[in-house]
Short mmCIF file of C-alpha atoms and ligand atoms in Angstrom, two decimals:
data_model
loop_
_atom_site.label_atom_id
_atom_site.label_comp_id
_atom_site.label_asym_id
_atom_site.label_seq_id
_atom_site.Cartn_x
_atom_site.Cartn_y
_atom_site.Cartn_z
CA MET A 291 8.77 15.61 -23.55
CA HIS A 292 9.95 13.58 -20.05
CA LEU A 293 11.36 14.99 -17.26
CA THR A 294 11.85 13.10 -13.63
CA LEU A 295 11.46 15.28 -10.91
CA PRO A 296 12.83 13.94 -6.97
CA ALA A 297 10.55 15.75 -4.39
CA PRO A 298 11.72 16.32 -1.13
CA ALA A 299 10.58 16.53 1.93
CA LYS A 300 11.27 19.35 5.17
CA VAL A 301 11.31 19.68 8.14
CA ASN A 302 10.71 23.19 10.31
CA LEU A 303 13.78 23.47 12.46
CA TYR A 304 11.80 25.95 14.63
CA LEU A 305 7.98 27.08 13.68
CA GLU A 306 6.62 29.68 15.89
CA VAL A 307 2.82 31.13 15.62
CA LEU A 308 2.68 35.16 15.44
CA GLY A 309 -0.71 35.27 15.32
CA ARG A 310 -4.00 34.55 13.74
CA ARG A 311 -5.21 36.31 10.39
CA PRO A 312 -8.24 37.27 9.44
CA ASP A 313 -7.71 35.25 6.99
CA GLY A 314 -8.29 32.21 9.26
CA PHE A 315 -4.91 31.43 8.16
CA HIS A 316 -2.08 31.82 11.45
CA ALA A 317 0.97 34.48 10.35
CA LEU A 318 4.03 32.21 11.10
CA GLU A 319 7.67 32.28 11.61
CA THR A 320 9.59 29.33 10.62
CA ILE A 321 13.09 27.78 9.32
CA PHE A 322 12.21 24.82 6.38
CA GLN A 323 14.84 22.49 5.70
CA THR A 324 14.36 19.96 3.06
CA LEU A 325 15.72 16.10 3.31
CA ASP A 326 17.15 13.81 0.56
CA LEU A 327 14.09 11.38 1.97
CA ALA A 328 11.83 12.52 -1.57
CA ASP A 329 9.39 11.48 -3.70
CA GLU A 330 9.93 11.16 -7.21
CA ILE A 331 7.93 12.44 -9.50
CA SER A 332 7.84 12.16 -14.04
CA VAL A 333 6.05 14.47 -15.83
CA THR A 334 5.93 13.91 -19.55
CA VAL A 335 4.19 16.69 -21.91
CA THR A 336 2.48 14.90 -25.17
CA ALA A 337 -0.31 16.19 -27.58
CA GLY A 338 -3.60 17.15 -26.30
CA SER A 339 -4.96 18.81 -23.01
CA GLY A 340 -5.88 17.55 -19.74
CA VAL A 341 -4.09 15.57 -16.39
CA ALA A 342 -3.33 12.33 -15.38
CA LEU A 343 -2.06 10.97 -12.52
CA GLN A 344 -0.52 7.24 -11.65
CA CYS A 345 0.64 7.11 -7.77
CA ILE A 346 2.67 3.92 -6.95
CA ALA A 347 1.68 3.82 -2.93
CA PRO A 348 -1.59 2.93 -0.94
CA GLY A 349 -4.27 5.40 0.05
CA VAL A 350 -2.07 8.51 -1.78
CA PRO A 351 -5.56 9.82 -4.31
CA ALA A 352 -4.52 9.99 -8.15
CA ASP A 353 -7.05 12.16 -9.18
CA ALA A 354 -8.20 15.65 -9.04
CA THR A 355 -7.86 16.20 -4.88
CA ASN A 356 -4.29 15.23 -5.36
CA LEU A 357 -1.59 18.57 -5.08
CA ALA A 358 0.52 17.02 -7.54
CA TRP A 359 -2.65 16.96 -10.03
CA ARG A 360 -4.31 20.60 -9.15
CA ALA A 361 -0.59 22.16 -9.26
CA ALA A 362 -0.34 20.71 -13.15
CA ALA A 363 -3.47 21.89 -14.48
CA ALA A 364 -2.76 25.32 -12.74
CA TYR A 365 0.21 25.65 -14.68
CA LEU A 366 -1.54 24.16 -17.69
CA ALA A 367 -4.56 26.89 -17.02
CA GLU A 368 -2.56 29.92 -17.77
CA ARG A 369 0.18 28.25 -20.57
CA PRO A 370 -1.63 24.81 -22.08
CA LEU A 371 2.00 23.02 -23.28
CA GLY A 372 -0.40 19.80 -23.95
CA HIS A 373 -1.34 16.63 -22.22
CA VAL A 374 0.42 16.06 -18.66
CA ASP A 375 1.60 12.37 -17.54
CA LEU A 376 2.34 12.69 -14.37
CA THR A 377 3.07 9.66 -12.47
CA LEU A 378 4.22 10.00 -8.85
CA ILE A 379 6.29 7.83 -6.44
CA LYS A 380 5.91 8.13 -2.60
CA ARG A 381 8.72 7.78 -0.33
CA ILE A 382 7.51 10.31 2.27
CA PRO A 383 4.67 8.84 4.83
CA HIS A 384 1.71 11.29 4.24
CA GLY A 385 -0.41 13.44 7.33
CA ALA A 386 3.43 12.92 9.10
CA GLY A 387 4.50 17.28 8.46
CA LEU A 388 6.78 16.59 6.10
CA GLY A 389 5.19 18.31 3.12
CA GLY A 390 4.89 15.24 1.13
CA GLY A 391 1.69 16.53 -0.80
CA SER A 392 2.97 20.40 -1.02
CA SER A 393 6.83 19.14 -2.36
CA ASP A 394 4.98 16.99 -5.29
CA ALA A 395 2.98 20.10 -6.40
CA ALA A 396 6.31 22.18 -6.87
CA ALA A 397 8.19 19.67 -8.64
CA VAL A 398 5.49 19.77 -11.04
CA LEU A 399 5.69 23.39 -11.33
CA ARG A 400 9.20 23.49 -11.59
CA ALA A 401 9.08 20.07 -14.47
CA LEU A 402 6.84 22.28 -15.85
CA ALA A 403 8.41 25.23 -16.56
CA GLN A 404 11.87 23.42 -17.73
CA LEU A 405 9.90 21.46 -20.19
CA ASP A 406 7.72 24.71 -21.20
CA ALA A 407 9.65 26.46 -23.98
CA GLN A 408 8.45 30.29 -22.78
CA PRO A 409 8.08 29.18 -18.99
CA LEU A 410 5.84 31.19 -16.95
CA PRO A 411 7.82 33.71 -14.89
CA ALA A 412 9.07 32.77 -11.42
CA ALA A 413 6.68 35.26 -9.97
CA ARG A 414 3.91 33.89 -11.54
CA LEU A 415 4.83 30.56 -10.41
CA HIS A 416 5.52 31.70 -7.05
CA ALA A 417 1.87 32.73 -6.96
CA ILE A 418 0.53 29.60 -8.43
CA ALA A 419 2.15 27.69 -5.62
CA ALA A 420 1.27 30.06 -2.60
CA GLU A 421 -2.87 28.87 -4.12
CA LEU A 422 -1.81 25.89 -3.93
CA GLY A 423 -0.68 25.45 -0.22
CA SER A 424 1.46 27.83 2.24
CA ASP A 425 4.33 25.13 1.90
CA VAL A 426 4.76 25.21 -1.54
CA PRO A 427 7.07 27.99 -2.59
CA PHE A 428 9.18 27.07 -0.28
CA PHE A 429 9.70 23.62 -2.54
CA LEU A 430 10.52 26.04 -5.64
CA LEU A 431 13.46 26.84 -3.79
CA GLY A 432 14.50 23.89 -1.27
CA GLY A 433 17.65 23.98 1.13
CA THR A 434 17.61 26.35 4.46
CA ALA A 435 14.91 29.06 4.21
CA LEU A 436 13.11 31.63 7.19
CA ALA A 437 9.35 31.71 5.73
CA HIS A 438 6.59 34.55 7.22
CA GLY A 439 3.04 35.14 6.34
CA ARG A 440 1.43 31.33 6.15
CA GLY A 441 4.90 30.59 5.43
CA GLU A 442 5.40 31.49 1.91
CA VAL A 443 7.27 34.90 2.16
CA LEU A 444 10.78 33.06 1.62
CA THR A 445 14.51 34.46 2.61
CA PRO A 446 16.78 31.80 1.31
CA LEU A 447 19.70 31.46 4.54
CA PRO A 448 22.91 29.74 3.74
CA PRO A 449 23.30 25.93 4.42
CA ALA A 450 22.41 24.43 7.80
CA PRO A 451 25.47 22.45 9.06
CA ALA A 452 25.02 18.83 7.54
CA THR A 453 23.50 16.40 9.48
CA SER A 454 22.52 13.29 9.76
CA VAL A 455 18.70 12.50 11.03
CA THR A 456 16.58 10.05 12.23
CA VAL A 457 12.44 11.21 10.40
CA LEU A 458 10.07 9.34 13.05
CA MET A 459 6.31 7.89 11.91
CA PRO A 460 4.11 6.81 14.62
CA ALA A 461 1.37 4.48 13.32
CA ALA A 462 -0.83 7.83 13.55
CA HIS A 463 -1.69 10.98 11.56
CA LEU A 464 -2.70 14.09 11.88
CA PRO A 465 -4.04 16.57 9.63
CA THR A 466 -2.76 20.26 9.44
CA PRO A 467 -5.98 22.25 10.16
CA ALA A 468 -6.65 20.12 12.94
CA VAL A 469 -3.86 20.94 15.22
CA PHE A 470 -3.75 24.76 14.03
CA THR A 471 -7.27 24.99 15.58
CA ALA A 472 -6.78 23.10 18.69
CA LEU A 473 -3.94 25.58 19.86
CA THR A 474 -4.78 27.26 22.87
CA ASP A 475 -5.28 31.16 23.29
CA ALA A 476 -2.01 30.98 24.33
CA GLU A 477 0.07 29.18 22.40
CA ARG A 478 -1.64 31.07 19.21
CA GLY A 479 -0.28 34.55 20.02
CA PRO A 480 -0.18 37.62 18.99
CA ARG A 481 3.52 37.59 19.95
CA PRO A 482 6.34 39.64 17.99
CA ALA A 483 9.01 38.22 14.91
CA GLN A 484 12.70 37.37 16.23
CA GLY A 485 13.44 37.80 11.80
CA ARG A 486 16.72 37.96 11.30
CA LEU A 487 18.35 37.12 15.31
CA LEU A 488 17.13 33.70 14.39
CA ALA A 489 18.92 33.30 11.08
CA GLU A 490 21.98 34.88 13.03
CA ARG A 491 22.05 31.86 15.12
CA LEU A 492 21.94 29.42 12.52
CA ALA A 493 24.95 31.01 10.25
CA THR A 494 26.55 30.10 13.71
CA GLY A 495 25.94 26.58 13.53
CA HIS A 496 23.61 26.78 16.64
CA ILE A 497 19.96 25.14 15.33
CA PRO A 498 17.27 26.54 16.87
CA LEU A 499 14.88 23.47 17.02
CA PHE A 500 11.20 24.69 18.40
CA ASN A 501 7.51 24.10 17.17
CA ARG A 502 4.93 25.94 18.90
CA LEU A 503 2.56 22.71 17.17
CA THR A 504 4.31 20.56 19.32
CA GLY A 505 1.44 20.94 22.57
CA PRO A 506 -1.70 20.52 19.84
CA ALA A 507 -0.28 18.21 18.52
CA ARG A 508 0.86 16.25 21.80
CA ARG A 509 -2.77 16.55 22.52
CA LEU A 510 -4.36 14.90 19.77
CA CYS A 511 -1.90 12.47 19.02
CA PRO A 512 -1.20 10.17 22.07
CA ALA A 513 1.03 8.21 19.87
CA ALA A 514 3.44 11.51 18.57
CA ALA A 515 3.20 12.35 22.76
CA ALA A 516 4.62 8.70 23.90
CA LEU A 517 7.33 9.40 21.01
CA LEU A 518 7.89 12.98 21.79
CA ASP A 519 8.57 11.31 25.62
CA HIS A 520 10.96 8.48 24.61
CA LEU A 521 12.75 11.16 22.07
CA ALA A 522 13.39 13.27 25.53
CA THR A 523 14.88 9.84 27.33
CA THR A 524 17.89 9.76 24.78
CA GLY A 525 19.58 13.09 25.58
CA LEU A 526 19.42 13.62 21.06
CA PRO A 527 18.68 17.32 19.73
CA HIS A 528 14.72 16.51 18.17
CA LEU A 529 11.29 18.18 17.25
CA LEU A 530 7.96 17.76 16.14
CA SER A 531 7.82 18.25 12.24
CA GLY A 532 5.89 19.98 11.27
CA SER A 533 2.00 19.52 12.51
CA GLY A 534 3.18 16.10 12.98
CA ALA A 535 2.52 13.32 13.61
CA SER A 536 6.43 12.80 12.77
CA CYS A 537 9.58 13.48 14.63
CA PHE A 538 13.13 13.94 14.03
CA VAL A 539 15.94 13.34 15.77
CA LEU A 540 19.84 15.53 14.59
CA GLY A 541 21.53 12.01 14.64
CA GLU A 542 21.22 8.17 14.65
CA ILE A 543 18.39 6.27 16.34
CA GLU A 544 16.74 3.14 16.96
CA PRO A 545 12.86 2.83 16.49
CA PRO A 546 10.66 2.27 19.39
CA PRO A 547 8.37 -0.32 18.85
CA GLY A 548 5.35 0.32 16.09
CA VAL A 549 7.62 3.65 14.55
CA ARG A 550 8.86 3.18 11.56
CA ALA A 551 12.45 5.08 10.69
CA TYR A 552 13.92 6.99 7.56
CA ARG A 553 16.90 7.82 7.67
CA THR A 554 18.44 11.01 5.66
CA ARG A 555 19.72 14.01 5.60
CA PHE A 556 19.85 17.98 5.87
CA ALA A 557 19.86 18.02 1.76
O1 LIG B 113 -1.98 25.56 3.34
P1 LIG B 113 -2.25 24.71 3.50
O2 LIG B 113 -3.63 23.71 2.46
O3 LIG B 113 -1.17 23.80 3.06
O4 LIG B 113 -2.94 24.56 5.51
C1 LIG B 113 -3.39 23.98 5.23
C2 LIG B 113 -4.36 24.07 6.45
O5 LIG B 113 -3.31 24.15 7.90
C3 LIG B 113 -5.31 25.51 6.63
O6 LIG B 113 -6.30 25.26 6.05
C4 LIG B 113 -5.06 25.93 7.48
O7 LIG B 113 -6.23 25.35 8.52
C5 LIG B 113 -3.64 25.05 8.37
N1 LIG B 113 -2.91 26.84 8.85
C6 LIG B 113 -3.08 27.73 9.37
N2 LIG B 113 -1.75 29.06 8.80
C7 LIG B 113 -0.69 28.95 7.96
C8 LIG B 113 -1.29 27.40 7.31
C9 LIG B 113 -1.56 26.20 7.44
O8 LIG B 113 -4.14 28.27 9.93
N3 LIG B 113 -0.10 29.42 8.29
#
């Protein structure tokens, strides 16, 4: 049995930190949006047991530390379908705030559920996804969604207006935990959620570009700060993507020196 699926990148059109939770995570209110920039993951199930991963990208681990591998192992722990071979073609830059690893994991779960004659129910798939990472459940849905909790409590939204996007990746990576840790007390909250107000603004065609992680990402990463300063001079709508270090622009733009550009669209 064999299936190949795209694993799309995401951006957060809005990301507010509502406070720190007792479990050490941060309560978020965020709007996720998938892009047509995507990794590709092939899943083959044969007789036997265990997981093997081949990763076509430099610097990405092809072992049990890779979230795609862990997703397959988590599914097999509940539904021992056989031996799972994964081939992952990476196109989404990592350390970018684009959710590449989370999306790969969700694509593995979706593929295994499709290949399984008695797939795990959607609620169980969602729970496994949430254990793998805060962003993983969103990638089971894709499209546009409002999220609360750690990012796993999802409300699907109507698609955002079709928009061309340039993702810009400076020569720097930002680890997500470091960015959350570097929030100041004032940035961290607590503050109330906006809830449906946000969804209503999006429904009227207004994309509410905001990212509370911009302050810490700027302080930790001079290359991201320089890129944001450059984008401010262009007059184009732009934002730090997730916890960075990439940024995205609504529209087409040439990258400044030392920055890689990915032309893509909301998908
Ligand atoms: O859930 P995930 O493994 O993607 O999160 C990576 C790290 O980002 C967490 O260990 C935590 O430091 C931070 N994080 C957070 N609050 C969230 C999501 C992530 O503090 N809602």
